[in-house]
Amino acid sequence: MIPAIFGLAGLSLSADERAFFRDADPAGYILFGRNVESRAQLRALTDELRSLQGRDQLFICIDQEGGRVARMKPPVWQPYPTGEAFDRLYDLAPASAIEAARCNAEALGLDLAEAGISADCWPSLDVRQPGAHDVIGDRAFGAEPMRVAALGRAVLDGLARAGVAGVIKHMPGHGRAMADSHKELPTVTASEAELESDLAPFRTLAHAPVGMTGHIRFTAWDDARPATQSPFVIEEIIRCRIGFGGLLLTDDLDMAALEGPVPERAARALAAGCDLALNCWARMDDMAGIARLCPDMGEGAAQRLDAALAVMGAPGGDTDRRLAMAEKRDALLALAAADGGAGLSDAERRA
């Protein structure tokens, strides 16, 4: 099995993709808006991936957070609030915010389960910092580490109730970045003491089944390499200080924060200690290069993948339950609506 998560080019598999994926046997797949059109089409696509690999339990993930990060969009799928909506409610009623976040994640997870998607690249546990780049912004659950952890735990719980694994990101923390790692490599010069607050939510939720790295250079830990490709950050910070023992994915290797050909980026990340290389853009040359350059998955990574798959339920959905969870979420978010309009309209909820 190739230690990689690969993207797909379109709404269905091409003949070349089908032949390559069958031969390469990647650990899983990631879906984007280009792969999503309708409920029937999306479920047919994920069913074909399972059939192709001969595995009922297959790692198929997506970035579905809510707000501006959503690959499954209205009018086919309902919209979901941003992390900031739950942060606002937390100011007024912490317990209600936690319950709203759990209900929201369960509703969202049921959408994913219906589509045959088994993992969501969410929650973001990045602690928002004043003056930082807006690439995180309203995606964050707040600026206080324990609040971020409490709401992140609720998201993991809600997704799990829908049979979907959450992926905590972006370890060891993207909240201080002054640049967008999609476009350039951010460099964080904060001290080790200052960075403790960034680590705190990840440490609290270190039991999560899956995590994702961030393409950020932290001069306090490794002034030469981004976290994704730093053996010190992966082993000492993520595995030891945070205590994360789950399956560790890279962020997208195509992002401009990293240098060199994509297969070489993947090889450096795996050598640094990441379990799986995430290659999102379905370029056949890049995927074939990763398959050639990267060794088969090691025993430890395979065990962590199996553990992550074990928490994922069978594909399926429950429309009535999804609507009930969305209605409960909106009733709770309405408490903060006067302070920021956090709720969704009835039409949006039922879209």
mmCIF file of N, CA, C and O in Angstrom, residues 278-334:
data_model
loop_
_atom_site.group_PDB
_atom_site.id
_atom_site.type_symbol
_atom_site.label_atom_id
_atom_site.label_comp_id
_atom_site.label_asym_id
_atom_site.label_seq_id
_atom_site.Cartn_x
_atom_site.Cartn_y
_atom_site.Cartn_z
ATOM 1 N N LEU A 278 -0.315 13.744 1.589
ATOM 2 C CA LEU A 278 -1.581 14.192 1.012
ATOM 3 C C LEU A 278 -1.306 14.970 -0.267
ATOM 4 O O LEU A 278 -0.719 16.052 -0.236
ATOM 5 N N ASN A 279 -1.751 14.406 -1.402
ATOM 6 C CA ASN A 279 -1.530 15.021 -2.717
ATOM 7 C C ASN A 279 -2.903 15.221 -3.361
ATOM 8 O O ASN A 279 -3.541 14.281 -3.800
ATOM 9 N N CYS A 280 -3.345 16.473 -3.402
ATOM 10 C CA CYS A 280 -4.756 16.750 -3.657
ATOM 11 C C CYS A 280 -5.158 16.911 -5.119
ATOM 12 O O CYS A 280 -6.331 16.764 -5.448
ATOM 13 N N TRP A 281 -4.234 17.272 -5.998
ATOM 14 C CA TRP A 281 -4.663 17.855 -7.266
ATOM 15 C C TRP A 281 -4.733 16.904 -8.447
ATOM 16 O O TRP A 281 -4.917 17.326 -9.582
ATOM 17 N N ALA A 282 -4.596 15.602 -8.218
ATOM 18 C CA ALA A 282 -4.911 14.585 -9.227
ATOM 19 C C ALA A 282 -4.057 14.692 -10.476
ATOM 20 O O ALA A 282 -4.494 14.300 -11.566
ATOM 21 N N ARG A 283 -2.851 15.226 -10.350
ATOM 22 C CA ARG A 283 -1.942 15.257 -11.498
ATOM 23 C C ARG A 283 -1.249 13.898 -11.575
ATOM 24 O O ARG A 283 -0.507 13.513 -10.680
ATOM 25 N N MET A 284 -1.468 13.197 -12.666
ATOM 26 C CA MET A 284 -1.007 11.822 -12.770
ATOM 27 C C MET A 284 0.503 11.707 -12.627
ATOM 28 O O MET A 284 1.011 10.780 -11.986
ATOM 29 N N ASP A 285 1.270 12.658 -13.185
ATOM 30 C CA ASP A 285 2.729 12.593 -13.070
ATOM 31 C C ASP A 285 3.168 12.671 -11.609
ATOM 32 O O ASP A 285 4.092 11.944 -11.196
ATOM 33 N N ASP A 286 2.536 13.555 -10.840
ATOM 34 C CA ASP A 286 2.893 13.681 -9.430
ATOM 35 C C ASP A 286 2.531 12.419 -8.651
ATOM 36 O O ASP A 286 3.318 11.934 -7.820
ATOM 37 N N MET A 287 1.338 11.899 -8.892
ATOM 38 C CA MET A 287 0.917 10.704 -8.167
ATOM 39 C C MET A 287 1.807 9.512 -8.514
ATOM 40 O O MET A 287 2.212 8.746 -7.632
ATOM 41 N N ALA A 288 2.122 9.353 -9.800
ATOM 42 C CA ALA A 288 2.998 8.254 -10.207
ATOM 43 C C ALA A 288 4.388 8.427 -9.607
ATOM 44 O O ALA A 288 5.023 7.446 -9.197
ATOM 45 N N GLY A 289 4.865 9.673 -9.526
ATOM 46 C CA GLY A 289 6.167 9.923 -8.912
ATOM 47 C C GLY A 289 6.189 9.572 -7.445
ATOM 48 O O GLY A 289 7.183 9.017 -6.941
ATOM 49 N N ILE A 290 5.115 9.896 -6.728
ATOM 50 C CA ILE A 290 5.023 9.520 -5.308
ATOM 51 C C ILE A 290 5.042 7.996 -5.174
ATOM 52 O O ILE A 290 5.734 7.441 -4.308
ATOM 53 N N ALA A 291 4.299 7.310 -6.042
ATOM 54 C CA ALA A 291 4.256 5.843 -5.982
ATOM 55 C C ALA A 291 5.635 5.236 -6.231
ATOM 56 O O ALA A 291 5.998 4.225 -5.613
ATOM 57 N N ARG A 292 6.415 5.848 -7.125
ATOM 58 C CA ARG A 292 7.761 5.331 -7.419
ATOM 59 C C ARG A 292 8.752 5.658 -6.306
ATOM 60 O O ARG A 292 9.595 4.833 -5.952
ATOM 61 N N LEU A 293 8.664 6.868 -5.776
ATOM 62 C CA LEU A 293 9.700 7.365 -4.875
ATOM 63 C C LEU A 293 9.505 6.962 -3.423
ATOM 64 O O LEU A 293 10.473 6.809 -2.675
ATOM 65 N N CYS A 294 8.264 6.784 -3.026
ATOM 66 C CA CYS A 294 7.969 6.552 -1.607
ATOM 67 C C CYS A 294 7.815 5.066 -1.317
ATOM 68 O O CYS A 294 7.128 4.352 -2.060
ATOM 69 N N PRO A 295 8.427 4.578 -0.261
ATOM 70 C CA PRO A 295 8.338 3.152 0.063
ATOM 71 C C PRO A 295 6.939 2.776 0.526
ATOM 72 O O PRO A 295 6.116 3.634 0.836
ATOM 73 N N ASP A 296 6.684 1.475 0.536
ATOM 74 C CA ASP A 296 5.407 1.004 1.060
ATOM 75 C C ASP A 296 5.236 1.451 2.506
ATOM 76 O O ASP A 296 6.207 1.695 3.224
ATOM 77 N N MET A 297 3.993 1.534 2.925
ATOM 78 C CA MET A 297 3.688 1.989 4.277
ATOM 79 C C MET A 297 4.326 1.080 5.318
ATOM 80 O O MET A 297 4.264 -0.150 5.214
ATOM 81 N N GLY A 298 4.940 1.712 6.327
ATOM 82 C CA GLY A 298 5.564 0.954 7.394
ATOM 83 C C GLY A 298 4.545 0.344 8.336
ATOM 84 O O GLY A 298 3.353 0.693 8.323
ATOM 85 N N GLU A 299 5.012 -0.541 9.198
ATOM 86 C CA GLU A 299 4.114 -1.264 10.100
ATOM 87 C C GLU A 299 3.401 -0.326 11.061
ATOM 88 O O GLU A 299 2.200 -0.456 11.301
ATOM 89 N N GLY A 300 4.124 0.640 11.609
ATOM 90 C CA GLY A 300 3.502 1.567 12.547
ATOM 91 C C GLY A 300 2.419 2.394 11.893
ATOM 92 O O GLY A 300 1.319 2.564 12.449
ATOM 93 N N ALA A 301 2.702 2.929 10.700
ATOM 94 C CA ALA A 301 1.705 3.711 9.990
ATOM 95 C C ALA A 301 0.497 2.863 9.619
ATOM 96 O O ALA A 301 -0.655 3.317 9.701
ATOM 97 N N ALA A 302 0.741 1.613 9.211
ATOM 98 C CA ALA A 302 -0.367 0.722 8.857
ATOM 99 C C ALA A 302 -1.262 0.451 10.065
ATOM 100 O O ALA A 302 -2.492 0.407 9.952
ATOM 101 N N GLN A 303 -0.656 0.288 11.230
ATOM 102 C CA GLN A 303 -1.442 0.063 12.445
ATOM 103 C C GLN A 303 -2.270 1.301 12.797
ATOM 104 O O GLN A 303 -3.434 1.186 13.200
ATOM 105 N N ARG A 304 -1.669 2.481 12.624
ATOM 106 C CA ARG A 304 -2.417 3.704 12.913
ATOM 107 C C ARG A 304 -3.548 3.920 11.904
ATOM 108 O O ARG A 304 -4.620 4.414 12.274
ATOM 109 N N LEU A 305 -3.329 3.550 10.646
ATOM 110 C CA LEU A 305 -4.404 3.623 9.654
ATOM 111 C C LEU A 305 -5.531 2.671 10.019
ATOM 112 O O LEU A 305 -6.712 3.036 9.969
ATOM 113 N N ASP A 306 -5.192 1.450 10.410
ATOM 114 C CA ASP A 306 -6.228 0.481 10.806
ATOM 115 C C ASP A 306 -7.022 0.995 12.004
ATOM 116 O O ASP A 306 -8.255 0.828 12.059
ATOM 117 N N ALA A 307 -6.346 1.610 12.961
ATOM 118 C CA ALA A 307 -7.037 2.143 14.138
ATOM 119 C C ALA A 307 -7.986 3.266 13.740
ATOM 120 O O ALA A 307 -9.095 3.378 14.283
ATOM 121 N N ALA A 308 -7.568 4.117 12.799
ATOM 122 C CA ALA A 308 -8.448 5.191 12.334
ATOM 123 C C ALA A 308 -9.652 4.624 11.594
ATOM 124 O O ALA A 308 -10.793 5.066 11.796
ATOM 125 N N LEU A 309 -9.427 3.637 10.747
ATOM 126 C CA LEU A 309 -10.532 3.039 9.997
ATOM 127 C C LEU A 309 -11.532 2.367 10.934
ATOM 128 O O LEU A 309 -12.736 2.325 10.640
ATOM 129 N N ALA A 310 -11.056 1.858 12.057
ATOM 130 C CA ALA A 310 -11.933 1.144 12.985
ATOM 131 C C ALA A 310 -12.985 2.043 13.609
ATOM 132 O O ALA A 310 -14.032 1.558 14.060
ATOM 133 N N VAL A 311 -12.751 3.355 13.659
ATOM 134 C CA VAL A 311 -13.734 4.257 14.249
ATOM 135 C C VAL A 311 -14.731 4.772 13.211
ATOM 136 O O VAL A 311 -15.679 5.468 13.566
ATOM 137 N N MET A 312 -14.526 4.430 11.951
ATOM 138 C CA MET A 312 -15.410 4.913 10.892
ATOM 139 C C MET A 312 -16.556 3.937 10.687
ATOM 140 O O MET A 312 -16.361 2.723 10.634
ATOM 141 N N GLY A 313 -17.764 4.462 10.574
ATOM 142 C CA GLY A 313 -18.930 3.625 10.390
ATOM 143 C C GLY A 313 -19.146 3.254 8.936
ATOM 144 O O GLY A 313 -18.439 3.709 8.036
ATOM 145 N N ALA A 314 -20.141 2.410 8.712
ATOM 146 C CA ALA A 314 -20.510 2.057 7.345
ATOM 147 C C ALA A 314 -21.166 3.253 6.665
ATOM 148 O O ALA A 314 -21.826 4.065 7.318
ATOM 149 N N PRO A 315 -20.982 3.405 5.353
ATOM 150 C CA PRO A 315 -21.629 4.515 4.648
ATOM 151 C C PRO A 315 -23.141 4.485 4.839
ATOM 152 O O PRO A 315 -23.765 3.423 4.816
ATOM 153 N N GLY A 316 -23.724 5.644 5.044
ATOM 154 C CA GLY A 316 -25.168 5.731 5.221
ATOM 155 C C GLY A 316 -25.555 7.041 5.853
ATOM 156 O O GLY A 316 -24.718 7.723 6.433
ATOM 157 N N GLY A 317 -26.816 7.404 5.732
ATOM 158 C CA GLY A 317 -27.266 8.682 6.276
ATOM 159 C C GLY A 317 -28.622 8.557 6.946
ATOM 160 O O GLY A 317 -29.276 7.514 6.886
ATOM 161 N N ASP A 318 -29.062 9.622 7.580
ATOM 162 C CA ASP A 318 -30.333 9.659 8.283
ATOM 163 C C ASP A 318 -30.845 11.093 8.204
ATOM 164 O O ASP A 318 -30.448 11.948 9.002
ATOM 165 N N THR A 319 -31.717 11.362 7.225
ATOM 166 C CA THR A 319 -32.165 12.728 6.981
ATOM 167 C C THR A 319 -32.907 13.307 8.166
ATOM 168 O O THR A 319 -32.701 14.474 8.548
ATOM 169 N N ASP A 320 -33.788 12.536 8.784
ATOM 170 C CA ASP A 320 -34.553 13.050 9.922
ATOM 171 C C ASP A 320 -33.637 13.428 11.078
ATOM 172 O O ASP A 320 -33.820 14.469 11.724
ATOM 173 N N ARG A 321 -32.665 12.587 11.344
ATOM 174 C CA ARG A 321 -31.729 12.875 12.423
ATOM 175 C C ARG A 321 -30.882 14.103 12.087
ATOM 176 O O ARG A 321 -30.613 14.949 12.952
ATOM 177 N N ARG A 322 -30.463 14.215 10.835
ATOM 178 C CA ARG A 322 -29.678 15.386 10.433
ATOM 179 C C ARG A 322 -30.470 16.665 10.647
ATOM 180 O O ARG A 322 -29.958 17.657 11.167
ATOM 181 N N LEU A 323 -31.732 16.674 10.227
ATOM 182 C CA LEU A 323 -32.564 17.864 10.400
ATOM 183 C C LEU A 323 -32.778 18.177 11.871
ATOM 184 O O LEU A 323 -32.763 19.343 12.280
ATOM 185 N N ALA A 324 -32.966 17.147 12.689
ATOM 186 C CA ALA A 324 -33.163 17.366 14.123
ATOM 187 C C ALA A 324 -31.919 17.990 14.758
ATOM 188 O O ALA A 324 -32.017 18.904 15.586
ATOM 189 N N MET A 325 -30.742 17.509 14.356
ATOM 190 C CA MET A 325 -29.498 18.068 14.902
ATOM 191 C C MET A 325 -29.312 19.519 14.439
ATOM 192 O O MET A 325 -28.880 20.382 15.216
ATOM 193 N N ALA A 326 -29.645 19.800 13.178
ATOM 194 C CA ALA A 326 -29.516 21.164 12.669
ATOM 195 C C ALA A 326 -30.492 22.110 13.370
ATOM 196 O O ALA A 326 -30.156 23.260 13.682
ATOM 197 N N GLU A 327 -31.695 21.635 13.625
ATOM 198 C CA GLU A 327 -32.685 22.467 14.324
ATOM 199 C C GLU A 327 -32.238 22.761 15.758
ATOM 200 O O GLU A 327 -32.382 23.898 16.252
ATOM 201 N N LYS A 328 -31.688 21.759 16.429
ATOM 202 C CA LYS A 328 -31.210 21.975 17.796
ATOM 203 C C LYS A 328 -30.038 22.951 17.802
ATOM 204 O O LYS A 328 -29.964 23.856 18.652
ATOM 205 N N ARG A 329 -29.121 22.788 16.836
ATOM 206 C CA ARG A 329 -28.012 23.735 16.708
ATOM 207 C C ARG A 329 -28.505 25.159 16.548
ATOM 208 O O ARG A 329 -28.030 26.083 17.212
ATOM 209 N N ASP A 330 -29.472 25.368 15.658
ATOM 210 C CA ASP A 330 -29.926 26.726 15.378
ATOM 211 C C ASP A 330 -30.675 27.336 16.554
ATOM 212 O O ASP A 330 -30.597 28.542 16.781
ATOM 213 N N ALA A 331 -31.387 26.489 17.296
ATOM 214 C CA ALA A 331 -32.054 27.009 18.495
ATOM 215 C C ALA A 331 -31.026 27.521 19.502
ATOM 216 O O ALA A 331 -31.234 28.552 20.152
ATOM 217 N N LEU A 332 -29.904 26.827 19.602
ATOM 218 C CA LEU A 332 -28.852 27.255 20.525
ATOM 219 C C LEU A 332 -28.105 28.479 19.988
ATOM 220 O O LEU A 332 -27.840 29.434 20.725
ATOM 221 N N LEU A 333 -27.784 28.482 18.711
ATOM 222 C CA LEU A 333 -27.071 29.620 18.128
ATOM 223 C C LEU A 333 -27.918 30.889 18.131
ATOM 224 O O LEU A 333 -27.378 31.995 18.116
ATOM 225 N N ALA A 334 -29.228 30.720 18.179
ATOM 226 C CA ALA A 334 -30.106 31.892 18.214
ATOM 227 C C ALA A 334 -29.860 32.737 19.466
ATOM 228 O O ALA A 334 -30.154 33.938 19.477
#
